[in-house]
């Protein structure tokens, strides 16, 4: 028995009922959960900062800088769990340069591009997409 | 004044350019989304359009097919990686269903349910359904998995990024991540053998002829003849996957 597969044998021994043999190995595990956790931190910290600047909640003034810095630093590592979850991370750029447009995963990258474009130019040109 | 003119024309230019780009992008999106709406249709009429038939009444659960597949296609021998496997269904008298597939059925089966409790029991060989509207093709973010002109769903191993989306998407559990190659892997209907006019390994070794493949376009062929003469069903038809794997005598307990 290959020790590399020991955890799968353990799951197999403890699983109740029947699952397809190929599905004993859980494919989207902890890293996929960490990603929305980090983006949640980014969004939360950013909203905290915006409360002070946009909505003039003066009591939050001391948190403004640290909240924005928190958002920025977590934003920089937000994609790391996703990239390291790929088993061929060196090909990750293929999603951006040869996207398959019926795939939700590929289109999600374009949602980011649209958000970037909109936040950069959208308000000056009045272009929505 | 001059500044104003330039500003307007630049705005117009940007607007037009964005509209053209948007239209092109929208067309590309719709074009590739047609996999959701229509079955993949073969472009080259001279090529066969493969379908598979599995006759449950003929399967004896020997496991030769799963063993042959692993040997032919270098699938790891651990019981977590199968391109094809066999399930033993046992319907008990109280209506409950016992499903087992020890090592994919390669080592054969032992009936663990006492005989007096058994209502009926049968084997169901499973493999890729080679769907015409494959969920796995739809979700691949780079298009590494594709329909061959013969309707066989294949993977480009040099292109797959290993995101595992397709493994999650397949409703039949037919895909896995190859632990050595680190890319998605699945049944190819032994495409390398088909191209040489040979039968897929699992069908070659099946001692009872429970597995058949053939050209769905050949209306006088053996496969179409079988489909004509038998009442066949695909797995999970409500998912609208356009499955081309037809089961004869499929019981409603099978999932």
Short mmCIF file of C-alpha atoms in Angstrom, two decimals:
data_model
loop_
_atom_site.label_atom_id
_atom_site.label_comp_id
_atom_site.label_asym_id
_atom_site.label_seq_id
_atom_site.Cartn_x
_atom_site.Cartn_y
_atom_site.Cartn_z
CA UNK A 1 0.00 0.00 0.00
CA UNK A 2 1.44 3.32 -1.06
CA UNK A 3 1.59 5.66 1.97
CA UNK A 4 0.79 8.53 -0.39
CA UNK A 5 -2.78 7.23 -0.63
CA UNK A 6 -3.13 6.37 3.06
CA UNK A 7 -5.64 9.15 3.74
CA UNK A 8 -7.83 7.89 0.90
CA UNK A 9 -7.80 4.37 2.30
CA UNK A 10 -8.82 5.85 5.67
CA UNK A 11 -11.74 7.68 4.05
CA UNK A 12 -12.72 4.51 2.20
CA UNK A 13 -12.67 2.51 5.43
CA UNK A 14 -14.89 5.00 7.23
CA UNK A 15 -17.31 5.99 4.49
CA UNK A 16 -20.92 4.96 5.01
CA UNK A 17 -23.06 3.85 2.12
CA UNK A 18 -21.82 4.09 -1.44
CA UNK A 19 -19.97 6.81 -3.30
CA UNK A 20 -18.41 6.55 -6.74
CA UNK A 21 -14.83 5.29 -6.38
CA UNK A 22 -13.44 8.34 -8.20
CA UNK A 23 -15.22 10.66 -5.77
CA UNK A 24 -13.63 9.30 -2.59
CA UNK A 25 -10.85 11.81 -3.19
CA UNK A 26 -12.42 15.18 -2.32
CA UNK A 27 -11.23 17.51 -5.07
CA UNK A 28 -12.13 20.97 -3.82
CA UNK A 29 -10.84 21.03 -0.27
CA UNK A 30 -9.56 23.51 2.29
CA UNK A 31 -7.80 25.83 -0.19
CA UNK A 32 -11.04 26.51 -2.03
CA UNK A 33 -12.58 27.49 1.31
CA UNK A 34 -9.64 29.71 2.24
CA UNK A 35 -10.11 31.78 -0.94
CA UNK A 36 -13.58 33.19 -0.14
CA UNK A 37 -12.41 33.64 3.46
CA UNK A 38 -9.59 35.92 2.29
CA UNK A 39 -11.80 37.81 -0.17
CA UNK A 40 -14.27 38.23 2.69
CA UNK A 41 -11.53 39.79 4.80
CA UNK A 42 -10.63 42.13 1.93
CA UNK A 43 -14.23 43.20 1.41
CA UNK A 44 -14.86 43.62 5.14
CA UNK A 45 -11.75 45.73 5.71
CA UNK A 46 -12.53 47.82 2.65
CA UNK A 47 -16.10 48.47 3.80
CA UNK A 48 -14.76 49.47 7.21
CA UNK A 49 -12.47 51.99 5.53
CA UNK A 50 -15.26 53.29 3.31
CA UNK A 51 -17.50 53.86 6.34
CA UNK A 52 -15.06 56.49 7.56
CA UNK A 53 -14.32 58.16 4.21
CA UNK A 54 -17.59 57.82 2.27
CA UNK A 55 -20.23 57.66 4.97
CA UNK A 56 -18.43 59.97 7.40
CA UNK A 57 -18.58 57.70 10.45
CA UNK A 58 -16.07 59.76 12.40
CA UNK A 59 -15.70 57.29 15.25
CA UNK A 60 -13.94 54.89 12.86
CA UNK A 61 -11.23 57.41 11.92
CA UNK A 62 -8.44 55.57 13.85
CA UNK A 63 -9.16 52.38 11.91
CA UNK A 64 -9.08 53.96 8.44
CA UNK A 65 -5.44 53.39 7.59
CA UNK A 66 -5.06 49.95 9.09
CA UNK A 67 -8.32 48.82 7.43
CA UNK A 68 -7.16 49.91 3.98
CA UNK A 69 -3.74 48.35 4.50
CA UNK A 70 -5.38 45.13 5.64
CA UNK A 71 -7.56 45.09 2.52
CA UNK A 72 -4.54 45.72 0.28
CA UNK A 73 -2.31 43.09 1.87
CA UNK A 74 -4.95 40.38 1.79
CA UNK A 75 -5.88 41.37 -1.76
CA UNK A 76 -2.28 40.70 -2.84
CA UNK A 77 -2.45 37.08 -1.62
CA UNK A 78 -6.13 36.42 -2.40
CA UNK A 79 -5.39 34.35 -5.51
CA UNK A 80 -2.60 32.31 -3.89
CA UNK A 81 -4.85 29.52 -2.56
CA UNK A 82 -6.46 29.16 -5.98
CA UNK A 83 -3.17 29.08 -7.86
CA UNK A 84 -1.62 26.60 -5.45
CA UNK A 85 -4.72 24.42 -5.68
CA UNK A 86 -4.11 23.87 -9.40
CA UNK A 87 -2.06 20.78 -10.04
CA UNK A 88 -0.47 22.55 -13.04
CA UNK A 89 -0.06 26.11 -11.66
CA UNK A 90 2.48 26.98 -14.37
CA UNK A 91 -0.41 26.88 -16.87
CA UNK A 92 -2.70 29.14 -14.81
CA UNK A 93 -2.34 32.02 -17.30
CA UNK A 94 -4.20 29.88 -19.88
CA UNK A 95 -7.46 30.87 -18.17
CA UNK A 96 -6.82 34.49 -19.09
CA UNK A 97 -5.38 34.11 -22.60
CA UNK A 98 -7.44 31.16 -23.89
CA UNK A 99 -10.64 31.28 -21.85
CA UNK A 100 -13.46 28.87 -22.55
CA UNK A 101 -16.45 31.15 -22.45
CA UNK A 102 -19.05 28.58 -21.37
CA UNK A 103 -17.05 27.96 -18.21
CA UNK A 104 -18.06 29.97 -15.16
CA UNK A 105 -14.49 29.76 -13.87
CA UNK A 106 -13.02 31.38 -16.98
CA UNK A 107 -15.68 34.10 -17.14
CA UNK A 108 -15.03 35.00 -13.53
CA UNK A 109 -11.65 36.38 -14.61
CA UNK A 110 -13.45 38.70 -16.99
CA UNK A 111 -15.72 39.90 -14.23
CA UNK A 112 -12.54 41.09 -12.52
CA UNK A 113 -11.34 42.77 -15.73
CA UNK A 114 -14.70 44.50 -16.14
CA UNK A 115 -14.64 45.70 -12.53
CA UNK A 116 -11.12 47.02 -13.02
CA UNK A 117 -12.05 48.75 -16.28
CA UNK A 118 -15.24 50.17 -14.80
CA UNK A 119 -13.55 51.50 -11.70
CA UNK A 120 -10.76 53.03 -13.81
CA UNK A 121 -12.62 54.47 -16.79
CA UNK A 122 -16.31 53.75 -16.33
CA UNK A 123 -17.22 56.94 -14.52
CA UNK A 124 -15.49 59.21 -17.07
CA UNK A 125 -16.76 57.64 -20.28
CA UNK A 126 -20.16 56.52 -19.12
CA UNK A 127 -19.54 53.07 -20.57
CA UNK A 128 -21.06 50.33 -18.52
CA UNK A 129 -19.51 47.17 -19.94
CA UNK B 1 -13.25 74.83 -29.08
CA UNK B 2 -10.66 72.57 -30.69
CA UNK B 3 -10.24 70.73 -27.42
CA UNK B 4 -13.97 70.19 -27.21
CA UNK B 5 -14.02 68.63 -30.69
CA UNK B 6 -11.25 66.20 -29.88
CA UNK B 7 -12.91 65.24 -26.62
CA UNK B 8 -16.18 64.40 -28.32
CA UNK B 9 -14.60 62.39 -31.10
CA UNK B 10 -12.49 60.48 -28.60
CA UNK B 11 -15.60 59.71 -26.60
CA UNK B 12 -17.38 58.61 -29.76
CA UNK B 13 -14.42 56.50 -30.78
CA UNK B 14 -14.24 54.83 -27.39
CA UNK B 15 -17.98 54.20 -27.44
CA UNK B 16 -17.90 52.67 -30.91
CA UNK B 17 -14.81 50.63 -30.19
CA UNK B 18 -16.35 49.29 -27.01
CA UNK B 19 -19.58 48.45 -28.81
CA UNK B 20 -17.72 46.53 -31.52
CA UNK B 21 -15.63 44.73 -28.91
CA UNK B 22 -18.74 44.00 -26.87
CA UNK B 23 -20.58 42.62 -29.88
CA UNK B 24 -17.62 40.41 -30.78
CA UNK B 25 -17.31 39.21 -27.22
CA UNK B 26 -21.04 38.58 -26.99
CA UNK B 27 -21.04 36.63 -30.24
CA UNK B 28 -18.08 34.54 -29.08
CA UNK B 29 -19.83 33.89 -25.80
CA UNK B 30 -23.09 32.84 -27.42
CA UNK B 31 -21.28 30.74 -30.00
CA UNK B 32 -19.41 28.72 -27.41
CA UNK B 33 -22.42 28.53 -25.11
CA UNK B 34 -24.28 26.56 -27.73
CA UNK B 35 -22.94 23.45 -26.01
CA UNK B 36 -25.61 24.22 -23.40
CA UNK B 37 -28.37 24.43 -25.96
CA UNK B 38 -27.60 21.93 -28.68
CA UNK B 39 -25.94 18.57 -28.79
CA UNK B 40 -22.51 18.56 -30.34
CA UNK B 41 -22.97 17.59 -33.94
CA UNK B 42 -20.34 15.81 -35.95
CA UNK B 43 -18.89 17.99 -38.68
CA UNK B 44 -17.40 15.27 -40.81
CA UNK B 45 -20.16 12.96 -42.01
CA UNK B 46 -17.66 10.36 -43.19
CA UNK B 47 -16.48 9.73 -39.63
CA UNK B 48 -18.42 7.46 -37.29
CA UNK B 49 -20.42 8.89 -34.38
CA UNK B 50 -19.79 6.50 -31.53
CA UNK B 51 -22.33 5.21 -29.08
CA UNK B 52 -22.05 2.54 -26.39
CA UNK B 53 -24.48 -0.10 -25.18
CA UNK B 54 -24.15 -1.99 -21.90
CA UNK B 55 -26.45 -4.94 -21.42
CA UNK B 56 -27.00 -5.32 -17.67
CA UNK B 57 -28.65 -8.69 -18.18
CA UNK B 58 -25.43 -10.06 -19.64
CA UNK B 59 -22.99 -8.69 -17.06
CA UNK B 60 -21.69 -11.38 -14.71
CA UNK B 61 -19.54 -9.06 -12.58
CA UNK B 62 -16.22 -10.71 -13.40
CA UNK B 63 -14.35 -7.40 -13.41
CA UNK B 64 -12.33 -8.20 -16.53
CA UNK B 65 -13.27 -4.90 -18.13
CA UNK B 66 -12.02 -2.78 -15.23
CA UNK B 67 -8.81 -4.79 -15.02
CA UNK B 68 -8.19 -4.62 -18.78
CA UNK B 69 -8.84 -0.87 -18.75
CA UNK B 70 -6.30 -0.27 -15.99
CA UNK B 71 -3.68 -2.31 -17.81
CA UNK B 72 -4.35 -0.80 -21.22
CA UNK B 73 -4.42 2.82 -20.14
CA UNK B 74 -1.85 2.90 -17.30
CA UNK B 75 -4.44 3.85 -14.71
CA UNK B 76 -3.02 3.70 -11.15
CA UNK B 77 -3.95 0.45 -9.43
CA UNK B 78 -5.25 2.12 -6.24
CA UNK B 79 -9.03 1.79 -5.80
CA UNK B 80 -9.63 5.55 -6.21
CA UNK B 81 -8.89 5.86 -9.91
CA UNK B 82 -11.16 4.16 -12.43
CA UNK B 83 -11.98 4.78 -16.04
CA UNK B 84 -14.50 1.98 -15.75
CA UNK B 85 -15.76 0.04 -12.76
CA UNK B 86 -18.58 -2.32 -11.85
CA UNK B 87 -21.18 -1.80 -9.16
CA UNK B 88 -23.14 -4.56 -7.49
CA UNK B 89 -26.72 -3.56 -6.71
CA UNK B 90 -28.69 -5.64 -4.23
CA UNK B 91 -32.31 -4.70 -3.68
CA UNK B 92 -33.53 -6.15 -0.39
CA UNK B 93 -37.02 -7.35 0.41
CA UNK B 94 -37.63 -4.27 2.58
CA UNK B 95 -36.92 -2.04 -0.43
CA UNK B 96 -33.52 -0.75 0.67
CA UNK B 97 -30.69 -0.90 -1.84
CA UNK B 98 -27.18 -2.09 -1.06
CA UNK B 99 -24.52 -0.88 -3.49
CA UNK B 100 -20.93 -2.06 -3.34
CA UNK B 101 -17.92 -1.80 -5.61
CA UNK B 102 -14.89 -3.25 -3.80
CA UNK B 103 -11.80 -2.19 -5.76
CA UNK B 104 -14.11 -1.31 -8.63
CA UNK B 105 -15.07 -4.96 -8.96
CA UNK B 106 -11.64 -5.96 -10.26
CA UNK B 107 -11.27 -8.73 -7.67
CA UNK B 108 -14.81 -9.98 -8.22
CA UNK B 109 -17.77 -9.73 -5.85
CA UNK B 110 -18.94 -11.48 -2.73
CA UNK B 111 -22.61 -11.18 -1.83
CA UNK B 112 -22.74 -9.99 1.78
CA UNK B 113 -26.54 -9.79 2.03
CA UNK B 114 -28.14 -13.06 3.28
CA UNK B 115 -29.94 -14.84 0.46
CA UNK B 116 -33.35 -14.80 2.16
CA UNK B 117 -33.26 -10.97 2.34
CA UNK B 118 -32.47 -10.44 -1.34
CA UNK B 119 -35.23 -9.25 -3.63
CA UNK B 120 -32.96 -8.98 -6.66
CA UNK B 121 -29.33 -8.36 -7.45
CA UNK B 122 -27.48 -7.27 -10.57
CA UNK B 123 -24.23 -5.69 -11.78
CA UNK B 124 -23.92 -2.30 -13.43
CA UNK B 125 -20.70 -1.54 -15.28
CA UNK B 126 -19.99 2.19 -15.31
CA UNK B 127 -17.82 4.22 -17.64
CA UNK B 128 -17.72 7.62 -19.31
CA UNK B 129 -21.04 8.30 -21.04
CA UNK B 130 -19.33 10.34 -23.78
CA UNK B 131 -22.14 12.86 -23.53
CA UNK B 132 -23.05 14.98 -26.53
CA UNK B 133 -23.71 17.90 -24.15
CA UNK B 134 -21.01 17.15 -21.62
CA UNK B 135 -21.02 19.09 -18.36
CA UNK B 136 -17.26 18.49 -18.17
CA UNK B 137 -16.64 20.16 -21.53
CA UNK B 138 -18.87 23.04 -20.54
CA UNK B 139 -16.99 23.85 -17.35
CA UNK B 140 -13.37 23.42 -18.44
CA UNK B 141 -11.95 26.96 -18.06
CA UNK B 142 -9.31 26.56 -20.80
CA UNK B 143 -11.04 24.14 -23.18
CA UNK B 144 -8.57 21.33 -22.49
CA UNK B 145 -11.37 18.77 -22.68
CA UNK B 146 -13.20 18.51 -25.97
CA UNK B 147 -15.37 16.41 -28.25
CA UNK B 148 -13.49 14.50 -30.89
CA UNK B 149 -15.08 14.48 -34.39
CA UNK B 150 -16.31 10.98 -33.55
CA UNK B 151 -18.16 12.16 -30.45
CA UNK B 152 -15.57 10.87 -27.99
CA UNK B 153 -14.85 13.20 -25.06
CA UNK B 154 -11.08 13.58 -24.73
CA UNK B 155 -8.60 15.56 -22.63
CA UNK B 156 -5.52 17.45 -23.81
CA UNK B 157 -3.03 16.52 -21.11
CA UNK B 158 -0.56 19.18 -22.21
CA UNK B 159 -3.21 21.87 -21.77
CA UNK B 160 -5.18 20.84 -18.65
CA UNK B 161 -4.38 23.12 -15.71
CA UNK B 162 -5.64 20.66 -13.10
CA UNK B 163 -8.36 22.87 -11.60
CA UNK B 164 -10.58 19.79 -10.99
CA UNK B 165 -13.71 21.63 -12.10
CA UNK B 166 -14.56 18.84 -14.55
CA UNK B 167 -14.18 16.18 -11.84
CA UNK B 168 -16.76 18.06 -9.81
CA UNK B 169 -19.02 18.60 -12.81
CA UNK B 170 -19.29 15.01 -14.06
CA UNK B 171 -22.57 13.66 -12.64
CA UNK B 172 -21.45 10.09 -13.30
CA UNK B 173 -18.18 10.26 -11.32
CA UNK B 174 -16.18 9.19 -14.33
CA UNK B 175 -13.25 11.57 -13.97
CA UNK B 176 -10.30 11.65 -11.62
CA UNK B 177 -7.01 13.48 -11.24
CA UNK B 178 -4.16 11.25 -12.36
CA UNK B 179 -1.81 11.14 -9.35
CA UNK B 180 1.33 10.95 -11.52
CA UNK B 181 0.44 13.13 -14.50
CA UNK B 182 -1.36 15.65 -12.24
CA UNK B 183 -4.05 16.32 -14.84
CA UNK B 184 -7.64 15.17 -15.27
CA UNK B 185 -8.05 11.70 -16.68
CA UNK B 186 -11.00 9.73 -18.00
CA UNK B 187 -12.17 7.02 -20.36
CA UNK B 188 -11.15 7.77 -23.95
CA UNK B 189 -13.15 4.85 -25.36
CA UNK B 190 -9.60 3.58 -26.10
CA UNK B 191 -9.30 6.18 -28.84
CA UNK B 192 -5.82 4.89 -29.71
CA UNK B 193 -7.34 1.47 -30.40
CA UNK B 194 -10.46 2.79 -32.17
CA UNK B 195 -8.25 4.66 -34.62
CA UNK B 196 -6.60 1.36 -35.55
CA UNK B 197 -9.94 -0.39 -35.99
CA UNK B 198 -9.67 -2.29 -32.70
CA UNK B 199 -12.35 -2.51 -30.03
CA UNK B 200 -11.84 -0.73 -26.69
CA UNK B 201 -9.99 -2.92 -24.19
CA UNK B 202 -13.00 -3.40 -21.91
CA UNK B 203 -15.18 -4.59 -24.79
CA UNK B 204 -12.42 -6.79 -26.18
CA UNK B 205 -12.17 -8.78 -22.94
CA UNK B 206 -15.83 -8.91 -21.89
CA UNK B 207 -16.58 -12.67 -21.84
CA UNK B 208 -20.35 -12.27 -22.32
CA UNK B 209 -20.43 -9.39 -24.78
CA UNK B 210 -22.28 -7.18 -22.33
CA UNK B 211 -20.48 -4.13 -23.68
CA UNK B 212 -20.84 -2.96 -27.24
CA UNK B 213 -19.80 0.09 -29.16
CA UNK B 214 -20.73 1.18 -32.62
CA UNK B 215 -21.54 3.88 -35.09
CA UNK B 216 -24.83 5.58 -34.21
CA UNK B 217 -25.02 6.98 -37.74
CA UNK B 218 -24.91 3.60 -39.38
CA UNK B 219 -28.61 2.74 -39.36
CA UNK B 220 -27.91 -0.84 -40.40
CA UNK B 221 -25.12 -1.31 -37.88
CA UNK B 222 -25.17 -3.67 -34.92
CA UNK B 223 -25.50 -0.92 -32.33
CA UNK B 224 -28.51 0.75 -33.93
CA UNK B 225 -30.05 -2.69 -34.46
CA UNK B 226 -29.65 -3.39 -30.74
CA UNK B 227 -31.17 -0.03 -29.81
CA UNK B 228 -34.07 -0.77 -32.14
CA UNK B 229 -34.82 -4.16 -30.64
CA UNK B 230 -34.34 -3.35 -26.96
CA UNK B 231 -35.72 -0.86 -24.48
CA UNK B 232 -32.67 1.10 -23.43
CA UNK B 233 -32.19 4.00 -21.05
CA UNK B 234 -29.39 6.41 -20.23
CA UNK B 235 -28.26 7.30 -16.72
CA UNK B 236 -29.71 10.46 -15.15
CA UNK B 237 -31.68 11.57 -18.22
CA UNK B 238 -33.11 14.55 -16.29
CA UNK B 239 -29.66 16.17 -16.36
CA UNK B 240 -29.88 16.47 -20.16
CA UNK B 241 -26.28 15.50 -20.75
CA UNK B 242 -26.96 13.90 -24.10
CA UNK B 243 -25.42 10.68 -22.88
CA UNK B 244 -24.45 8.21 -25.60
CA UNK B 245 -24.10 5.25 -23.21
CA UNK B 246 -27.31 3.22 -23.39
CA UNK B 247 -28.14 0.62 -20.74
CA UNK B 248 -30.35 -2.30 -21.56
CA UNK B 249 -32.63 -3.50 -18.71
CA UNK B 250 -31.67 -0.58 -16.46
CA UNK B 251 -33.39 -0.79 -13.09
CA UNK B 252 -34.70 2.40 -11.50
CA UNK B 253 -32.49 1.83 -8.43
CA UNK B 254 -29.37 2.61 -10.45
CA UNK B 255 -27.97 6.06 -9.96
#
